[in-house]
Amino acid sequence: MERIQAEKQIGAMMKAPDLSLSLDEAKAFLPSLFHSPEYTILPGFCDVHVHFREPGFSYKETIASGSRAAAAGGYTAVCTMPNLNPVPDSRENLRMQRELIERDAVISVYPYGAITKMEAGLELADLAELAEQVIAFSDDGRGVQNEEMMRAAMTEAKRLGKIIAAHCEVNELLRGGYIHDGAYARIYGHKGICSASEYEQIERDLRLCEEIGCAYHVCHISTKESVALIRAAKKRGVDVTCETAPHYLVLDDSDLQEDGRWKMNPPLRSKEDRLALLEGILDGTIDMIATDHAPHSAEEKAKGLAGSPFGIVGLETAFSVMYTHLVRTETISMEKLIELMAIAPRKRFGIPMGKDFSVWRLDEPYTVDPNRFLSKGRATPFAGKTLYGRCMMTVANGTVVYRAD
């Protein structure tokens, strides 16, 4: 009877003509969900690192498809990276993206502005012109190679009260690599990406951040050295936060297969790195979980580890992966996972919660089938895996934006 009553309430909620519910109001509207083993209501998740590919690459993803995929994963707010065409390095170049968001997004979408013009690292973008219309500044997909350029960016971002969110990568250390420079690369003859290519630029940026006093966020960390550097910087009072992604917490290079769905940047690192990331989650060094949702076409990702572009999708599986591998194993609590996926990202980037929540069947297993994704992207290392936690409905800004089936 309890399950039937809960399902009736969900049905009534989705038919309500003027639905405007906060999480607390939902408890009154759907009381049995909070006493039912079948359903759990969670706050809307927030992902500060996604690629929706539009404008410029709509064959990979669009604002419409990406935001619907996010809703299917329980997300009600996301921040979109600027490696687009045109690059949002001016107000005029940003305009097309903002118009697409206004027209097509079903959840809250906050664009990043580029740090440098064309993300080329040669000339600072007009950060002041962009500041009011972007969530933060990033050249994601590329590290800012020139120290004086990053110094100038941090100085201006501090003046404007904005965050610099950095993709940290030293180009001269890449040497054509495309997976982690570890055992798998050596055994199978692949070109490896060394860990130093990530942590050496983080070390530089932390030094600049401490000197200048700007707000600094490190994207998708993957190495044990990165964790140690950020941990030490926080202890010194540096204004730094960081993120990692679900795949770095539950997979490592021993899991690799000869398939493009295992290729992302940064790459899956060693078991030692993965365990260091988990330690960083537990002690608070790592502030949030972001997916780095990066869709490509099936044709692009069919070219193996060497030939495929970097990037996998993650919005529709992120919570289930984390719930299955971290919460159900009692590695972290559900409260900690909600902090990582919903609360900390909003707090750091100043994103309001609004009337946002999602309804889940936490203990319902399902098999990941990429053909059922709402994203245009299908490349995921979790294809065929059994996960727990199925999103039944997502409400963003008081409106139902997703329901299962």
mmCIF file of C-alpha atoms in Angstrom:
data_model
loop_
_atom_site.group_PDB
_atom_site.id
_atom_site.type_symbol
_atom_site.label_atom_id
_atom_site.label_comp_id
_atom_site.label_asym_id
_atom_site.label_seq_id
_atom_site.Cartn_x
_atom_site.Cartn_y
_atom_site.Cartn_z
ATOM 1 C CA MET A 1 0.000 0.000 0.000
ATOM 2 C CA GLU A 2 2.864 2.358 0.832
ATOM 3 C CA ARG A 3 4.423 1.925 -2.617
ATOM 4 C CA ILE A 4 1.067 2.406 -4.339
ATOM 5 C CA GLN A 5 0.454 5.614 -2.384
ATOM 6 C CA ALA A 6 3.918 6.921 -3.243
ATOM 7 C CA GLU A 7 3.427 6.191 -6.938
ATOM 8 C CA LYS A 8 0.062 7.976 -6.868
ATOM 9 C CA GLN A 9 1.747 11.000 -5.337
ATOM 10 C CA ILE A 10 4.455 11.003 -8.007
ATOM 11 C CA GLY A 11 1.751 10.801 -10.652
ATOM 12 C CA ALA A 12 -0.128 13.713 -9.103
ATOM 13 C CA MET A 13 3.081 15.689 -8.899
ATOM 14 C CA MET A 14 3.848 15.238 -12.584
ATOM 15 C CA LYS A 15 0.311 16.288 -13.562
ATOM 16 C CA ALA A 16 0.189 19.336 -11.332
ATOM 17 C CA PRO A 17 -0.498 22.352 -13.588
ATOM 18 C CA ASP A 18 1.440 24.871 -11.494
ATOM 19 C CA LEU A 19 4.082 22.803 -9.774
ATOM 20 C CA SER A 20 6.447 24.890 -7.662
ATOM 21 C CA LEU A 21 7.994 22.777 -4.923
ATOM 22 C CA SER A 22 11.126 23.142 -2.832
ATOM 23 C CA LEU A 23 12.757 20.075 -1.295
ATOM 24 C CA ASP A 24 11.071 20.792 2.044
ATOM 25 C CA GLU A 25 7.707 21.343 0.376
ATOM 26 C CA ALA A 26 8.130 18.044 -1.448
ATOM 27 C CA LYS A 27 8.253 16.284 1.907
ATOM 28 C CA ALA A 28 4.761 17.571 2.640
ATOM 29 C CA PHE A 29 3.510 16.827 -0.881
ATOM 30 C CA LEU A 30 5.065 13.362 -1.021
ATOM 31 C CA PRO A 31 5.159 12.250 2.627
ATOM 32 C CA SER A 32 5.251 8.499 2.009
ATOM 33 C CA LEU A 33 8.422 8.791 -0.071
ATOM 34 C CA PHE A 34 10.243 9.705 3.099
ATOM 35 C CA HIS A 35 9.060 6.569 4.864
ATOM 36 C CA SER A 36 9.155 4.145 1.964
ATOM 37 C CA PRO A 37 11.988 1.704 1.253
ATOM 38 C CA GLU A 38 11.113 2.143 -2.417
ATOM 39 C CA TYR A 39 11.881 5.839 -2.862
ATOM 40 C CA THR A 40 14.363 8.447 -1.685
ATOM 41 C CA ILE A 41 14.282 12.171 -2.457
ATOM 42 C CA LEU A 42 17.675 13.850 -2.919
ATOM 43 C CA PRO A 43 18.688 17.448 -3.611
ATOM 44 C CA GLY A 44 19.354 18.329 -7.244
ATOM 45 C CA PHE A 45 22.971 17.604 -8.168
ATOM 46 C CA CYS A 46 25.336 20.227 -9.569
ATOM 47 C CA ASP A 47 28.162 19.486 -12.018
ATOM 48 C CA VAL A 48 30.711 22.248 -12.537
ATOM 49 C CA HIS A 49 32.433 20.511 -15.472
ATOM 50 C CA VAL A 50 30.464 19.392 -18.529
ATOM 51 C CA HIS A 51 30.825 19.697 -22.299
ATOM 52 C CA PHE A 52 27.571 20.292 -24.165
ATOM 53 C CA ARG A 53 29.437 20.969 -27.448
ATOM 54 C CA GLU A 54 27.119 23.698 -28.683
ATOM 55 C CA PRO A 55 27.693 25.965 -30.528
ATOM 56 C CA GLY A 56 30.100 24.412 -32.976
ATOM 57 C CA PHE A 57 29.906 20.660 -32.471
ATOM 58 C CA SER A 58 26.215 19.827 -32.228
ATOM 59 C CA TYR A 59 26.736 16.415 -33.845
ATOM 60 C CA LYS A 60 28.402 15.390 -30.569
ATOM 61 C CA GLU A 61 25.901 16.966 -28.150
ATOM 62 C CA THR A 62 23.525 19.924 -27.879
ATOM 63 C CA ILE A 63 22.266 22.069 -25.042
ATOM 64 C CA ALA A 64 18.945 20.239 -25.403
ATOM 65 C CA SER A 65 20.339 16.692 -25.350
ATOM 66 C CA GLY A 66 22.983 17.449 -22.737
ATOM 67 C CA SER A 67 20.594 19.114 -20.314
ATOM 68 C CA ARG A 68 18.106 16.257 -20.664
ATOM 69 C CA ALA A 69 20.870 13.743 -20.012
ATOM 70 C CA ALA A 70 21.804 15.730 -16.914
ATOM 71 C CA ALA A 71 18.198 15.693 -15.712
ATOM 72 C CA ALA A 72 18.080 11.915 -16.211
ATOM 73 C CA GLY A 73 21.033 11.662 -13.829
ATOM 74 C CA GLY A 74 19.432 13.838 -11.147
ATOM 75 C CA TYR A 75 21.314 17.030 -12.066
ATOM 76 C CA THR A 76 19.536 20.359 -11.968
ATOM 77 C CA ALA A 77 22.530 22.669 -12.554
ATOM 78 C CA VAL A 78 25.650 22.327 -14.708
ATOM 79 C CA CYS A 79 28.535 24.533 -15.846
ATOM 80 C CA THR A 80 29.533 24.223 -19.507
ATOM 81 C CA MET A 81 33.153 24.382 -20.627
ATOM 82 C CA PRO A 82 34.283 26.906 -23.274
ATOM 83 C CA ASN A 83 36.056 24.728 -25.878
ATOM 84 C CA LEU A 84 33.401 25.583 -28.463
ATOM 85 C CA ASN A 85 33.166 27.327 -31.818
ATOM 86 C CA PRO A 86 33.112 30.225 -31.395
ATOM 87 C CA VAL A 87 35.085 30.144 -28.166
ATOM 88 C CA PRO A 88 33.267 32.326 -25.599
ATOM 89 C CA ASP A 89 36.176 34.741 -25.244
ATOM 90 C CA SER A 90 34.030 37.858 -25.787
ATOM 91 C CA ARG A 91 30.472 38.877 -25.058
ATOM 92 C CA GLU A 92 29.585 38.594 -28.737
ATOM 93 C CA ASN A 93 30.979 35.049 -28.991
ATOM 94 C CA LEU A 94 29.137 34.080 -25.819
ATOM 95 C CA ARG A 95 25.813 35.391 -27.111
ATOM 96 C CA MET A 96 24.967 32.373 -29.299
ATOM 97 C CA GLN A 97 25.523 29.934 -26.440
ATOM 98 C CA ARG A 98 23.411 31.973 -24.057
ATOM 99 C CA GLU A 99 20.585 32.102 -26.604
ATOM 100 C CA LEU A 100 20.718 28.314 -27.028
ATOM 101 C CA ILE A 101 20.655 27.851 -23.255
ATOM 102 C CA GLU A 102 17.670 30.160 -22.923
ATOM 103 C CA ARG A 103 15.815 28.315 -25.677
ATOM 104 C CA ASP A 104 16.707 24.662 -25.115
ATOM 105 C CA ALA A 105 17.970 23.935 -21.591
ATOM 106 C CA VAL A 106 15.621 22.086 -19.228
ATOM 107 C CA ILE A 107 17.861 22.706 -16.197
ATOM 108 C CA SER A 108 20.069 25.597 -15.083
ATOM 109 C CA VAL A 109 23.117 25.891 -17.361
ATOM 110 C CA TYR A 110 25.962 28.271 -16.499
ATOM 111 C CA PRO A 111 28.625 28.889 -19.170
ATOM 112 C CA TYR A 112 32.326 29.398 -18.527
ATOM 113 C CA GLY A 113 34.228 32.148 -20.262
ATOM 114 C CA ALA A 114 37.643 31.475 -21.779
ATOM 115 C CA ILE A 115 40.792 32.639 -20.003
ATOM 116 C CA THR A 116 42.595 33.430 -23.249
ATOM 117 C CA LYS A 117 41.427 34.385 -26.718
ATOM 118 C CA MET A 118 40.573 31.284 -28.748
ATOM 119 C CA GLU A 119 41.905 29.303 -25.759
ATOM 120 C CA ALA A 120 45.238 29.697 -27.538
ATOM 121 C CA GLY A 121 47.149 30.877 -24.478
ATOM 122 C CA LEU A 122 48.643 33.853 -26.305
ATOM 123 C CA GLU A 123 46.429 36.791 -25.318
ATOM 124 C CA LEU A 124 44.173 37.310 -22.334
ATOM 125 C CA ALA A 125 40.462 37.391 -23.135
ATOM 126 C CA ASP A 126 38.467 40.426 -22.030
ATOM 127 C CA LEU A 127 37.539 38.936 -18.668
ATOM 128 C CA ALA A 128 35.869 42.129 -17.463
ATOM 129 C CA GLU A 129 33.507 42.144 -20.448
ATOM 130 C CA LEU A 130 32.526 38.526 -19.763
ATOM 131 C CA ALA A 131 32.436 38.530 -15.973
ATOM 132 C CA GLU A 132 28.752 39.231 -15.409
ATOM 133 C CA GLN A 133 27.616 36.572 -17.892
ATOM 134 C CA VAL A 134 29.856 33.604 -16.996
ATOM 135 C CA ILE A 135 30.194 31.401 -13.940
ATOM 136 C CA ALA A 136 34.016 31.413 -13.978
ATOM 137 C CA PHE A 137 36.974 31.383 -16.375
ATOM 138 C CA SER A 138 38.684 28.330 -17.865
ATOM 139 C CA ASP A 139 40.669 27.220 -20.907
ATOM 140 C CA ASP A 140 39.508 23.662 -20.327
ATOM 141 C CA GLY A 141 40.979 21.157 -22.713
ATOM 142 C CA ARG A 142 44.265 23.061 -22.601
ATOM 143 C CA GLY A 143 46.592 24.135 -19.840
ATOM 144 C CA VAL A 144 47.733 27.757 -19.809
ATOM 145 C CA GLN A 145 51.411 27.207 -20.616
ATOM 146 C CA ASN A 146 52.797 30.689 -19.998
ATOM 147 C CA GLU A 147 53.283 31.587 -16.335
ATOM 148 C CA GLU A 148 52.931 35.322 -16.905
ATOM 149 C CA MET A 149 49.675 34.749 -18.777
ATOM 150 C CA MET A 150 48.271 32.786 -15.835
ATOM 151 C CA ARG A 151 49.525 35.446 -13.442
ATOM 152 C CA ALA A 152 47.671 38.116 -15.425
ATOM 153 C CA ALA A 153 44.516 35.968 -15.549
ATOM 154 C CA MET A 154 44.559 35.353 -11.791
ATOM 155 C CA THR A 155 45.167 39.033 -11.069
ATOM 156 C CA GLU A 156 42.224 40.115 -13.217
ATOM 157 C CA ALA A 157 39.974 37.333 -11.910
ATOM 158 C CA LYS A 158 40.700 38.438 -8.345
ATOM 159 C CA ARG A 159 39.767 42.014 -9.226
ATOM 160 C CA LEU A 160 36.508 40.790 -10.762
ATOM 161 C CA GLY A 161 35.707 38.367 -7.933
ATOM 162 C CA LYS A 162 35.681 35.337 -10.257
ATOM 163 C CA ILE A 163 37.187 31.852 -10.087
ATOM 164 C CA ILE A 164 39.937 30.544 -12.358
ATOM 165 C CA ALA A 165 39.144 26.873 -13.083
ATOM 166 C CA ALA A 166 42.242 25.274 -14.560
ATOM 167 C CA HIS A 167 42.840 22.285 -16.784
ATOM 168 C CA CYS A 168 46.397 21.570 -15.686
ATOM 169 C CA GLU A 169 48.660 20.039 -18.310
ATOM 170 C CA VAL A 170 52.249 20.750 -19.327
ATOM 171 C CA ASN A 171 52.315 20.310 -23.085
ATOM 172 C CA GLU A 172 56.005 19.544 -23.383
ATOM 173 C CA LEU A 173 55.580 16.544 -21.064
ATOM 174 C CA LEU A 174 52.789 14.927 -23.093
ATOM 175 C CA ARG A 175 55.075 13.495 -25.793
ATOM 176 C CA GLY A 176 52.198 12.153 -27.854
ATOM 177 C CA GLY A 177 50.762 10.105 -24.993
ATOM 178 C CA TYR A 178 47.116 9.116 -24.752
ATOM 179 C CA ILE A 179 46.836 6.746 -21.763
ATOM 180 C CA HIS A 180 48.606 6.671 -18.387
ATOM 181 C CA ASP A 181 52.332 6.017 -18.537
ATOM 182 C CA GLY A 182 52.015 2.812 -16.549
ATOM 183 C CA ALA A 183 52.040 -0.968 -16.785
ATOM 184 C CA TYR A 184 49.269 -1.253 -19.392
ATOM 185 C CA ALA A 185 50.984 1.211 -21.731
ATOM 186 C CA ARG A 186 54.276 -0.662 -21.465
ATOM 187 C CA ILE A 187 52.779 -4.126 -21.953
ATOM 188 C CA TYR A 188 50.638 -3.195 -24.959
ATOM 189 C CA GLY A 189 52.956 -0.690 -26.586
ATOM 190 C CA HIS A 190 50.915 2.479 -26.077
ATOM 191 C CA LYS A 191 52.317 5.985 -25.623
ATOM 192 C CA GLY A 192 51.925 7.109 -22.037
ATOM 193 C CA ILE A 193 51.059 10.421 -20.361
ATOM 194 C CA CYS A 194 53.228 10.966 -17.289
ATOM 195 C CA SER A 195 51.714 12.134 -14.004
ATOM 196 C CA ALA A 196 54.091 15.104 -13.923
ATOM 197 C CA SER A 197 52.264 16.651 -16.879
ATOM 198 C CA GLU A 198 49.365 17.271 -14.466
ATOM 199 C CA TYR A 199 50.909 17.972 -11.100
ATOM 200 C CA GLU A 200 53.751 20.231 -12.230
ATOM 201 C CA GLN A 201 51.278 22.781 -13.581
ATOM 202 C CA ILE A 202 49.144 22.487 -10.446
ATOM 203 C CA GLU A 203 52.274 23.218 -8.407
ATOM 204 C CA ARG A 204 52.959 26.338 -10.498
ATOM 205 C CA ASP A 205 49.382 27.569 -10.257
ATOM 206 C CA LEU A 206 49.208 27.040 -6.507
ATOM 207 C CA ARG A 207 52.331 29.160 -6.110
ATOM 208 C CA LEU A 208 50.747 31.934 -8.208
ATOM 209 C CA CYS A 209 47.420 31.634 -6.413
ATOM 210 C CA GLU A 210 49.126 31.975 -3.034
ATOM 211 C CA GLU A 211 51.015 35.021 -4.265
ATOM 212 C CA ILE A 212 48.022 36.769 -5.862
ATOM 213 C CA GLY A 213 45.205 35.616 -3.586
ATOM 214 C CA CYS A 214 42.684 34.704 -6.264
ATOM 215 C CA ALA A 215 40.030 31.974 -6.067
ATOM 216 C CA TYR A 216 41.411 28.924 -7.868
ATOM 217 C CA HIS A 217 39.764 25.614 -8.786
ATOM 218 C CA VAL A 218 41.599 22.589 -10.208
ATOM 219 C CA CYS A 219 39.693 20.504 -12.744
ATOM 220 C CA HIS A 220 39.602 16.670 -12.843
ATOM 221 C CA ILE A 221 42.630 15.776 -10.715
ATOM 222 C CA SER A 222 43.904 12.228 -11.228
ATOM 223 C CA THR A 223 47.284 11.764 -9.523
ATOM 224 C CA LYS A 224 48.468 11.185 -5.977
ATOM 225 C CA GLU A 225 50.904 14.089 -6.299
ATOM 226 C CA SER A 226 48.037 16.440 -7.205
ATOM 227 C CA VAL A 227 46.173 15.403 -4.059
ATOM 228 C CA ALA A 228 49.244 15.987 -1.898
ATOM 229 C CA LEU A 229 49.966 19.413 -3.389
ATOM 230 C CA ILE A 230 46.388 20.626 -2.923
ATOM 231 C CA ARG A 231 46.190 19.214 0.592
ATOM 232 C CA ALA A 232 49.337 21.106 1.580
ATOM 233 C CA ALA A 233 48.131 24.311 -0.092
ATOM 234 C CA LYS A 234 44.842 24.201 1.805
ATOM 235 C CA LYS A 235 46.731 23.844 5.056
ATOM 236 C CA ARG A 236 48.646 27.027 4.159
ATOM 237 C CA GLY A 237 45.365 28.857 3.599
ATOM 238 C CA VAL A 238 45.454 29.016 -0.214
ATOM 239 C CA ASP A 239 42.014 29.674 -1.725
ATOM 240 C CA VAL A 240 41.891 26.448 -3.737
ATOM 241 C CA THR A 241 39.248 23.813 -4.400
ATOM 242 C CA CYS A 242 39.363 20.821 -6.696
ATOM 243 C CA GLU A 243 37.271 18.139 -8.322
ATOM 244 C CA THR A 244 37.724 14.591 -9.488
ATOM 245 C CA ALA A 245 35.433 12.383 -11.559
ATOM 246 C CA PRO A 246 33.680 9.093 -10.776
ATOM 247 C CA HIS A 247 35.839 7.063 -13.161
ATOM 248 C CA TYR A 248 39.052 8.104 -11.416
ATOM 249 C CA LEU A 249 37.653 6.924 -8.070
ATOM 250 C CA VAL A 250 36.560 3.433 -9.106
ATOM 251 C CA LEU A 251 38.763 2.528 -12.114
ATOM 252 C CA ASP A 252 42.495 2.510 -12.840
ATOM 253 C CA ASP A 253 44.798 1.585 -15.711
ATOM 254 C CA SER A 254 44.587 -2.116 -14.845
ATOM 255 C CA ASP A 255 40.959 -1.948 -16.036
ATOM 256 C CA LEU A 256 41.828 -0.586 -19.489
ATOM 257 C CA GLN A 257 40.570 -2.228 -22.651
ATOM 258 C CA GLU A 258 41.449 -1.678 -26.306
ATOM 259 C CA ASP A 259 38.435 0.536 -26.889
ATOM 260 C CA GLY A 260 37.896 4.285 -27.248
ATOM 261 C CA ARG A 261 35.378 4.302 -24.391
ATOM 262 C CA TRP A 262 38.345 3.923 -22.031
ATOM 263 C CA LYS A 263 40.134 7.031 -23.303
ATOM 264 C CA MET A 264 39.788 10.284 -21.392
ATOM 265 C CA ASN A 265 42.011 13.186 -20.372
ATOM 266 C CA PRO A 266 43.491 12.988 -17.849
ATOM 267 C CA PRO A 267 43.742 9.217 -18.296
ATOM 268 C CA LEU A 268 42.908 6.515 -15.789
ATOM 269 C CA ARG A 269 45.977 6.376 -13.554
ATOM 270 C CA SER A 270 47.430 3.642 -11.315
ATOM 271 C CA LYS A 271 45.762 1.891 -8.382
ATOM 272 C CA GLU A 272 48.002 3.928 -6.077
ATOM 273 C CA ASP A 273 46.666 7.134 -7.604
ATOM 274 C CA ARG A 274 43.067 5.939 -7.289
ATOM 275 C CA LEU A 275 43.533 5.142 -3.596
ATOM 276 C CA ALA A 276 45.092 8.562 -3.023
ATOM 277 C CA LEU A 277 42.028 10.184 -4.630
ATOM 278 C CA LEU A 278 39.761 8.214 -2.302
ATOM 279 C CA GLU A 279 41.837 9.400 0.647
ATOM 280 C CA GLY A 280 41.449 12.940 -0.664
ATOM 281 C CA ILE A 281 37.676 12.482 -0.732
ATOM 282 C CA LEU A 282 37.672 11.187 2.843
ATOM 283 C CA ASP A 283 39.851 13.937 4.343
ATOM 284 C CA GLY A 284 38.211 16.815 2.454
ATOM 285 C CA THR A 285 41.109 17.642 0.138
ATOM 286 C CA ILE A 286 38.856 16.911 -2.845
ATOM 287 C CA ASP A 287 35.848 19.185 -2.572
ATOM 288 C CA MET A 288 33.478 17.897 -5.229
ATOM 289 C CA ILE A 289 32.737 15.280 -7.860
ATOM 290 C CA ALA A 290 32.300 16.449 -11.453
ATOM 291 C CA THR A 291 31.728 14.209 -14.453
ATOM 292 C CA ASP A 292 33.764 15.938 -17.196
ATOM 293 C CA HIS A 293 30.908 14.723 -19.422
ATOM 294 C CA ALA A 294 32.555 14.863 -22.863
ATOM 295 C CA PRO A 295 30.499 13.256 -25.655
ATOM 296 C CA HIS A 296 31.770 12.371 -29.113
ATOM 297 C CA SER A 297 30.157 10.631 -32.070
ATOM 298 C CA ALA A 298 30.194 6.833 -32.286
ATOM 299 C CA GLU A 299 32.417 7.050 -35.352
ATOM 300 C CA GLU A 300 34.992 9.161 -33.519
ATOM 301 C CA LYS A 301 35.119 6.839 -30.513
ATOM 302 C CA ALA A 302 35.397 3.682 -32.661
ATOM 303 C CA LYS A 303 39.095 4.268 -33.408
ATOM 304 C CA GLY A 304 40.603 2.586 -30.364
ATOM 305 C CA LEU A 305 42.828 4.016 -27.665
ATOM 306 C CA ALA A 306 45.300 5.575 -30.059
ATOM 307 C CA GLY A 307 42.910 7.039 -32.638
ATOM 308 C CA SER A 308 39.858 8.122 -30.654
ATOM 309 C CA PRO A 309 39.465 11.611 -29.194
ATOM 310 C CA PHE A 310 39.665 12.054 -25.433
ATOM 311 C CA GLY A 311 36.353 12.005 -23.587
ATOM 312 C CA ILE A 312 33.575 9.876 -22.146
ATOM 313 C CA VAL A 313 30.030 10.609 -20.998
ATOM 314 C CA GLY A 314 29.040 10.498 -17.356
ATOM 315 C CA LEU A 315 25.977 12.527 -16.370
ATOM 316 C CA GLU A 316 23.518 9.635 -16.530
ATOM 317 C CA THR A 317 25.644 7.210 -14.489
ATOM 318 C CA ALA A 318 27.607 9.403 -12.051
ATOM 319 C CA PHE A 319 25.383 9.121 -8.999
ATOM 320 C CA SER A 320 24.763 5.406 -9.490
ATOM 321 C CA VAL A 321 28.492 4.726 -9.871
ATOM 322 C CA MET A 322 29.275 6.640 -6.694
ATOM 323 C CA TYR A 323 26.369 5.185 -4.741
ATOM 324 C CA THR A 324 27.220 1.637 -5.813
ATOM 325 C CA HIS A 325 30.972 1.786 -5.261
ATOM 326 C CA LEU A 326 31.332 4.257 -2.400
ATOM 327 C CA VAL A 327 28.113 4.389 -0.362
ATOM 328 C CA ARG A 328 26.971 0.770 -0.567
ATOM 329 C CA THR A 329 30.512 -0.329 0.298
ATOM 330 C CA GLU A 330 30.464 2.077 3.282
ATOM 331 C CA THR A 331 33.516 3.933 1.981
ATOM 332 C CA ILE A 332 31.635 7.218 2.442
ATOM 333 C CA SER A 333 28.211 8.122 3.802
ATOM 334 C CA MET A 334 25.246 9.210 1.725
ATOM 335 C CA GLU A 335 25.516 12.618 3.392
ATOM 336 C CA LYS A 336 29.112 12.942 2.173
ATOM 337 C CA LEU A 337 28.115 11.995 -1.369
ATOM 338 C CA ILE A 338 25.378 14.637 -1.379
ATOM 339 C CA GLU A 339 27.911 17.201 -0.177
ATOM 340 C CA LEU A 340 30.270 16.252 -3.026
ATOM 341 C CA MET A 341 27.629 16.212 -5.759
ATOM 342 C CA ALA A 342 25.096 18.851 -4.701
ATOM 343 C CA ILE A 343 26.200 21.148 -1.892
ATOM 344 C CA ALA A 344 29.935 21.884 -2.265
ATOM 345 C CA PRO A 345 29.798 22.704 -6.008
ATOM 346 C CA ARG A 346 26.989 25.206 -5.464
ATOM 347 C CA LYS A 347 28.708 26.770 -2.469
ATOM 348 C CA ARG A 348 32.029 27.287 -4.245
ATOM 349 C CA PHE A 349 30.574 28.613 -7.505
ATOM 350 C CA GLY A 350 27.675 30.566 -5.992
ATOM 351 C CA ILE A 351 24.921 28.503 -7.643
ATOM 352 C CA PRO A 352 21.531 28.554 -5.860
ATOM 353 C CA MET A 353 19.675 25.355 -5.043
ATOM 354 C CA GLY A 354 16.212 26.606 -5.940
ATOM 355 C CA LYS A 355 13.276 24.194 -5.979
ATOM 356 C CA ASP A 356 15.421 21.301 -7.176
ATOM 357 C CA PHE A 357 15.342 17.631 -6.229
ATOM 358 C CA SER A 358 15.188 14.121 -7.645
ATOM 359 C CA VAL A 359 13.382 10.913 -6.719
ATOM 360 C CA TRP A 360 15.337 7.642 -6.657
ATOM 361 C CA ARG A 361 14.934 3.934 -6.162
ATOM 362 C CA LEU A 362 18.296 3.491 -4.506
ATOM 363 C CA ASP A 363 18.340 -0.277 -4.183
ATOM 364 C CA GLU A 364 17.075 -1.092 -7.644
ATOM 365 C CA PRO A 365 19.844 -2.634 -9.759
ATOM 366 C CA TYR A 366 20.111 -1.946 -13.453
ATOM 367 C CA THR A 367 22.535 -2.682 -16.268
ATOM 368 C CA VAL A 368 24.124 0.324 -17.965
ATOM 369 C CA ASP A 369 22.919 0.396 -21.566
ATOM 370 C CA PRO A 370 24.388 3.367 -23.472
ATOM 371 C CA ASN A 371 21.743 2.951 -26.177
ATOM 372 C CA ARG A 372 19.209 4.200 -23.642
ATOM 373 C CA PHE A 373 21.145 7.384 -22.834
ATOM 374 C CA LEU A 374 19.528 10.719 -23.560
ATOM 375 C CA SER A 375 22.974 12.107 -24.326
ATOM 376 C CA LYS A 376 24.151 11.832 -27.927
ATOM 377 C CA GLY A 377 27.352 10.336 -26.535
ATOM 378 C CA ARG A 378 27.559 6.592 -25.908
ATOM 379 C CA ALA A 379 31.173 6.092 -24.807
ATOM 380 C CA THR A 380 31.343 4.950 -21.189
ATOM 381 C CA PRO A 381 33.599 2.446 -19.428
ATOM 382 C CA PHE A 382 30.578 1.414 -17.359
ATOM 383 C CA ALA A 383 28.657 -0.086 -20.291
ATOM 384 C CA GLY A 384 27.252 -3.463 -19.278
ATOM 385 C CA LYS A 385 28.009 -2.918 -15.584
ATOM 386 C CA THR A 386 25.376 -3.476 -12.901
ATOM 387 C CA LEU A 387 24.763 -0.383 -10.792
ATOM 388 C CA TYR A 388 22.339 0.515 -8.029
ATOM 389 C CA GLY A 389 20.226 3.639 -7.890
ATOM 390 C CA ARG A 390 17.679 4.484 -10.553
ATOM 391 C CA CYS A 391 16.458 8.037 -11.044
ATOM 392 C CA MET A 392 12.660 8.073 -11.301
ATOM 393 C CA MET A 393 12.061 11.804 -11.573
ATOM 394 C CA THR A 394 13.933 15.118 -11.487
ATOM 395 C CA VAL A 395 12.434 18.499 -10.603
ATOM 396 C CA ALA A 396 14.331 21.669 -11.546
ATOM 397 C CA ASN A 397 13.104 25.117 -10.558
ATOM 398 C CA GLY A 398 9.853 23.535 -9.449
ATOM 399 C CA THR A 399 9.182 21.843 -12.806
ATOM 400 C CA VAL A 400 9.358 18.150 -13.628
ATOM 401 C CA VAL A 401 12.142 17.857 -16.225
ATOM 402 C CA TYR A 402 12.646 14.101 -16.240
ATOM 403 C CA ARG A 403 10.697 11.003 -15.355
ATOM 404 C CA ALA A 404 11.694 7.396 -15.925
ATOM 405 C CA ASP A 405 10.024 5.511 -18.790
#
